[in-house]
CSV table of C-alpha atoms in Angstrom, one decimal:
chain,number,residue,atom,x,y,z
A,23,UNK,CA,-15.8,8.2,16.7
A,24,UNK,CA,-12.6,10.0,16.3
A,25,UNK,CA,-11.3,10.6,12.9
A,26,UNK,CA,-7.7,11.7,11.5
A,27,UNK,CA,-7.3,13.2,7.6
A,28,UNK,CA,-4.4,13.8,5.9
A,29,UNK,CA,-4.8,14.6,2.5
A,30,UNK,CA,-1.1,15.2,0.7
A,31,UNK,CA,-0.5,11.7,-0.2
A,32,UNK,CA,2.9,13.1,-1.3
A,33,UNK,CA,4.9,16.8,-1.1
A,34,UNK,CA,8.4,17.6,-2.1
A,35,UNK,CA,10.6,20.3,-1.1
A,36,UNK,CA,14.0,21.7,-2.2
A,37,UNK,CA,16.4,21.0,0.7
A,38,UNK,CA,17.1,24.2,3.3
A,39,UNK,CA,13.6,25.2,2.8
A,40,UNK,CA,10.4,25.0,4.8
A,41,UNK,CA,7.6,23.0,4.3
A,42,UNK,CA,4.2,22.1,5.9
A,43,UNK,CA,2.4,18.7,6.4
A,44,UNK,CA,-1.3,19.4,6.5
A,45,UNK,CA,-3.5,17.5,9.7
A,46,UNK,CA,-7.2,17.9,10.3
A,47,UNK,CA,-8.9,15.6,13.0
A,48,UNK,CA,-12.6,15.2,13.9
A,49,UNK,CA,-13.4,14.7,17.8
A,50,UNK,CA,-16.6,15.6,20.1
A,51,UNK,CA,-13.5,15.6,23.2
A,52,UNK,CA,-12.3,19.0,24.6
A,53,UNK,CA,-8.9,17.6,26.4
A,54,UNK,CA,-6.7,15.2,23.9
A,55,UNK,CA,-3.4,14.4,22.2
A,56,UNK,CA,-2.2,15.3,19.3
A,57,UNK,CA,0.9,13.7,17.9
A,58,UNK,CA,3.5,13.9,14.2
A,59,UNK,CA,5.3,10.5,13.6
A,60,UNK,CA,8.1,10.0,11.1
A,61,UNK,CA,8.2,6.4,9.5
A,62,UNK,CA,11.9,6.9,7.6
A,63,UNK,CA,12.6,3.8,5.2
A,64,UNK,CA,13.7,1.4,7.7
A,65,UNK,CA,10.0,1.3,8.7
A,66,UNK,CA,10.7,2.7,12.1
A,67,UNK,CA,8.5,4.6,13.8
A,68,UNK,CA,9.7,7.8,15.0
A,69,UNK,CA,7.9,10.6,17.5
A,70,UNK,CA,8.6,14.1,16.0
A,71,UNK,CA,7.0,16.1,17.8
A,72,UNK,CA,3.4,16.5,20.3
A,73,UNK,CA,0.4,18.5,21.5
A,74,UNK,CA,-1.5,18.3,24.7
A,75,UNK,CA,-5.2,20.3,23.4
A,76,UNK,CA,-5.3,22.3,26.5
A,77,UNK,CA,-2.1,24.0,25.8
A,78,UNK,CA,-2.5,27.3,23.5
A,79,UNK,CA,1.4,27.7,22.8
A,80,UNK,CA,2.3,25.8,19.7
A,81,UNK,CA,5.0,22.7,20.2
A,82,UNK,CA,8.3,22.7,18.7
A,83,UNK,CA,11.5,20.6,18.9
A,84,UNK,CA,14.5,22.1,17.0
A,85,UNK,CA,13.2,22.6,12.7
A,86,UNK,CA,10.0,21.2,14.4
A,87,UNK,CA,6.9,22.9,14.5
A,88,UNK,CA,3.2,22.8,14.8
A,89,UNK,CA,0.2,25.2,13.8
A,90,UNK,CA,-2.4,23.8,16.4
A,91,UNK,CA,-5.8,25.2,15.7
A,92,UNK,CA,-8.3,23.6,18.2
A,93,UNK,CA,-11.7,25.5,16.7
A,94,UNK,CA,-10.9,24.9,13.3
A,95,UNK,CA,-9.2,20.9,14.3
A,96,UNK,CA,-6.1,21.5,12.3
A,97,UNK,CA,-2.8,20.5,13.2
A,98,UNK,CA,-0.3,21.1,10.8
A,99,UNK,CA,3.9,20.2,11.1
A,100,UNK,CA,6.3,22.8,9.5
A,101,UNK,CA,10.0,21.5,8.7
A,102,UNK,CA,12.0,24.1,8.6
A,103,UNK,CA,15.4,24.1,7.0
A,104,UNK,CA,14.5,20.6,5.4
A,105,UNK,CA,17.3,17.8,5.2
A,106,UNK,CA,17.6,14.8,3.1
A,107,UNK,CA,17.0,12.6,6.3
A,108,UNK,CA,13.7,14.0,6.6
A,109,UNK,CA,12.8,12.5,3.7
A,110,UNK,CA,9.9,10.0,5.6
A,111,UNK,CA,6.4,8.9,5.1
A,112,UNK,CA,4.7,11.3,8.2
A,113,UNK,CA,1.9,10.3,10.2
A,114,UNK,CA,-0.6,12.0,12.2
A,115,UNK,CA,-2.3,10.6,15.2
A,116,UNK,CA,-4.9,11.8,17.7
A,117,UNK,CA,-5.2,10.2,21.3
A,118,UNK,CA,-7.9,10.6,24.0
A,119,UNK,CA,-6.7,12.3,27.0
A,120,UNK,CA,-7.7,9.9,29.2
A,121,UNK,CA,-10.0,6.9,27.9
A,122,UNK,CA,-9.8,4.6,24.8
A,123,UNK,CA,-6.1,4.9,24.9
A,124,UNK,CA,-5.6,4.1,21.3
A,125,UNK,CA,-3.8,6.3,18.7
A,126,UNK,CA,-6.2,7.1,16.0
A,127,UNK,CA,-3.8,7.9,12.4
A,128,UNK,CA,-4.3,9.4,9.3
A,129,UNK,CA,-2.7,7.6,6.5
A,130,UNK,CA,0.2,9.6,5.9
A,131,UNK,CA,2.0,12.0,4.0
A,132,UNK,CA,5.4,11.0,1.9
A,133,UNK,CA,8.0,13.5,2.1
A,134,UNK,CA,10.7,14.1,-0.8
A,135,UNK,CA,13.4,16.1,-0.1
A,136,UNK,CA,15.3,17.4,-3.7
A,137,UNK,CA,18.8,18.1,-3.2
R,21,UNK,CA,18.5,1.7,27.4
R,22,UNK,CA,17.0,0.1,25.1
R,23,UNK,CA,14.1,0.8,23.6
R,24,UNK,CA,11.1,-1.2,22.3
R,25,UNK,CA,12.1,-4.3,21.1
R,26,UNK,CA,10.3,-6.7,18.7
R,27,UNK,CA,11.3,-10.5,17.1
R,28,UNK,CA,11.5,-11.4,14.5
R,29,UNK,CA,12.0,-8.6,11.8
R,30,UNK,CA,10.9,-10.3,9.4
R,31,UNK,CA,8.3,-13.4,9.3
R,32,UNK,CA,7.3,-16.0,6.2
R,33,UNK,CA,4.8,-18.4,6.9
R,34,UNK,CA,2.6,-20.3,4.9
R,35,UNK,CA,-0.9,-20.1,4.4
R,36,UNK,CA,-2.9,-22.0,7.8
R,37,UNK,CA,0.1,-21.8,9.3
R,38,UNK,CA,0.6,-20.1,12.9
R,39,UNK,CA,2.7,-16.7,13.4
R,40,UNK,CA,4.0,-15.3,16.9
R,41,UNK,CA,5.0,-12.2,17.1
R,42,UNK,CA,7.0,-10.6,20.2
R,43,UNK,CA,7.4,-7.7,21.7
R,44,UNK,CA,9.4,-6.6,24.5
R,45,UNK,CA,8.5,-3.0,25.6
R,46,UNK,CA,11.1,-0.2,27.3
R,47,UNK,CA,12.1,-0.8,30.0
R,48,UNK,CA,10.1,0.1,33.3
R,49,UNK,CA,7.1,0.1,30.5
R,50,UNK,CA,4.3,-2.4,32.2
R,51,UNK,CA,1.7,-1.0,29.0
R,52,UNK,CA,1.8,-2.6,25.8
R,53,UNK,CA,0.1,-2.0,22.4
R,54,UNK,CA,-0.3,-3.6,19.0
R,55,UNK,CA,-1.2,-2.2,15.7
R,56,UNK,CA,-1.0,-3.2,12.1
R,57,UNK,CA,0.0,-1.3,9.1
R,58,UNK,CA,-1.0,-2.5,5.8
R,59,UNK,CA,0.6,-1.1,2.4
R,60,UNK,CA,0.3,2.6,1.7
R,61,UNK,CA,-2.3,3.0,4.8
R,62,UNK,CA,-1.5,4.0,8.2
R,63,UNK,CA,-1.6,2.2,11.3
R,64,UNK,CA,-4.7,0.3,12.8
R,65,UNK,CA,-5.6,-0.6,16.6
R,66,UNK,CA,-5.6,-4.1,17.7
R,67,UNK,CA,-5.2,-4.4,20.9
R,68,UNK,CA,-4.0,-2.4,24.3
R,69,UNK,CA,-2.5,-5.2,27.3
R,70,UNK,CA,-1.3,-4.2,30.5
R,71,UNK,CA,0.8,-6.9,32.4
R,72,UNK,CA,-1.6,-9.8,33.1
R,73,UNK,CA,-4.4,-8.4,31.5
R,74,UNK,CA,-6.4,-7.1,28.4
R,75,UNK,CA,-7.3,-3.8,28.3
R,76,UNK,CA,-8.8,-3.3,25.0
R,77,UNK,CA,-9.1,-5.5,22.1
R,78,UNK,CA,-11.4,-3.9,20.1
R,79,UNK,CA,-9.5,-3.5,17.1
R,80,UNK,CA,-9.2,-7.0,16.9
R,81,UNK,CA,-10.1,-9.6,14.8
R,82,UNK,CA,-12.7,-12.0,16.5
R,83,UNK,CA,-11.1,-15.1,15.2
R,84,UNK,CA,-7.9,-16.7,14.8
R,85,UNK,CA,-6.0,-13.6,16.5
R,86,UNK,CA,-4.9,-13.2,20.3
R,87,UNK,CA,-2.2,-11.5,22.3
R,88,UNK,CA,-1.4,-11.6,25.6
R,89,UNK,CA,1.0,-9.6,27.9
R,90,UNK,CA,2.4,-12.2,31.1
R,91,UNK,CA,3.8,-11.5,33.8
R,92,UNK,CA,7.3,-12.7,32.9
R,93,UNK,CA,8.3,-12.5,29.2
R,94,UNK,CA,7.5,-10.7,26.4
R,95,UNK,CA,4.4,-9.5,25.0
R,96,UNK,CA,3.0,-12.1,22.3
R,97,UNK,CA,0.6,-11.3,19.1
R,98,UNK,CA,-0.3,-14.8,17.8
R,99,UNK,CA,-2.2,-15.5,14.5
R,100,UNK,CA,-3.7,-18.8,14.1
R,101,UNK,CA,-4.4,-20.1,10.5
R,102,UNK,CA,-2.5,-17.7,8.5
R,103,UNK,CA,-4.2,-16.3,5.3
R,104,UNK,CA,-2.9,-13.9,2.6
R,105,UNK,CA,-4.8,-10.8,3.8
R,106,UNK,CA,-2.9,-11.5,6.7
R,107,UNK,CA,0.5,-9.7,5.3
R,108,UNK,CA,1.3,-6.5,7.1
R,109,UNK,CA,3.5,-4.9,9.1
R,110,UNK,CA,2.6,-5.4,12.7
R,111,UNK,CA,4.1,-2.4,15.2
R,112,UNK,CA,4.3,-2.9,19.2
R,113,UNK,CA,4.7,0.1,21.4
R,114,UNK,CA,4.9,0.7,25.2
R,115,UNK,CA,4.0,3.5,27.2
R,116,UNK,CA,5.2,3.9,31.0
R,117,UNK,CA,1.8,3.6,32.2
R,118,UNK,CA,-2.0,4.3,31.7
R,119,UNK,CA,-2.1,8.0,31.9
R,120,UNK,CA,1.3,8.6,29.5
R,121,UNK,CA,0.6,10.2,26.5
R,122,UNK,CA,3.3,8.9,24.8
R,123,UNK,CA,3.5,5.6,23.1
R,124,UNK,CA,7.4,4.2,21.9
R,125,UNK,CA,7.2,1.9,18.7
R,126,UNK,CA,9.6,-0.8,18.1
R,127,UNK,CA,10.5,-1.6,14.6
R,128,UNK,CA,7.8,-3.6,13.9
R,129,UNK,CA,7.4,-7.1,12.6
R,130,UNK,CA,6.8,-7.5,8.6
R,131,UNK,CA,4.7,-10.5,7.9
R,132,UNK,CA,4.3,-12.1,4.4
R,133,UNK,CA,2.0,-14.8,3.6
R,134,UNK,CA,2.4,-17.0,0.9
């Protein structure tokens, strides 16, 4: 069975500066998703950013990025340039690429942004 | 365009009590799925419903839960006999179709028992 692990329960960072969420998975599959969610206060659920397995080039959507290492199962999001509304609980989550359609989450990482 | 909707916000029920939950997905969306968050964790499986039809409800509780997905309306999540345990945040999302990668969550339905 799949398995997600995130283990900063909590990390801070001074605002305008970069930090990194830490993501390791555990999966026997060579093709699969991979996938950072943001959960802001309201509870929302919010796709930052994903990573199809088969793709080498690393994702990245604006301050966005990911360190996908698929020997070593590691999939870590940097913020760059951090903002107070990044300041989220983050989730990781792992997806079959094309059976058992579930997303598979570790249990999240709170982010505190310092002003 | 609205995105994935879900009623209500916010539930109270009573313990043994009955709670339905909705969800409407995206539009053009015919793929539903349900997961529940409990405090400080992240989000569990329950169940995966294309229109008509269960596709997977192995995260699902083998008694007093059960969803269904017809062909007119909204997606339902019902919980029969309500108990405390039962309090959670419970999260729809929709994906265009089987092969999509990408699942879009509503806001999610926070359920307290008392």
């Amino acid at each position: 069975a799949q398995t997600v692990t995130q283990s900063q329960p909590e990390m801070s960072v001074q605002e305008a500066e970069t930090v990194t969420l830490s993501c390791t998975y555990d999966t026997s599959e060579s093709d699969y998703y991979l996938f950072w969610y943001k959960q802001p206060p309201s509870r929302q659920m919010i796709l930052v950013i994903r990573q199809e397995a088969y793709k080498q080039q690393n994702a990245t959507e604006n301050r966005f990025s990911v360190n996908f290492q698929k020997a070593a199962k590691s999939f870590s999001l940097k913020i760059s340039d951090s903002q107070l509304g990044d300041a989220a609980m983050y989730f990781c989550a792992y997806r079959n690429w094309d059976s058992n359609y579930q997303l598979i989450w570790g249990a999240g990482t709170k982010l505190i942004i310092k002003p | 365009n609205a995105g994935v909707m879900q009623n209500p916000r916010h539930l109270v029920r009573r313990r043994g009590q009955e709670a339905r939950l909705r969800c409407s997905p995206m539009k053009g969306h015919s793929h539903v799925y349900w997961y529940r968050q409990l405090p400080e964790e992240g989000l569990k499986f329950m169940v995966y419903l294309q229109k008509e039809n269960i596709i997977d409800e192995s995260g699902m509780p083998k008694e007093r839960f059960s969803a269904e997905f017809p062909k007119e309306g909204p997606s339902i999540l019902r919980i029969q006999q309500v108990v405390r345990g039962d309090s959670a945040a419970y999260f729809c999302a929709s994906s265009l179709d089987r092969g999509s990668d990408t699942q879009y969550f509503g806001p999610g339905t926070r359920l307290t028992v008392l």
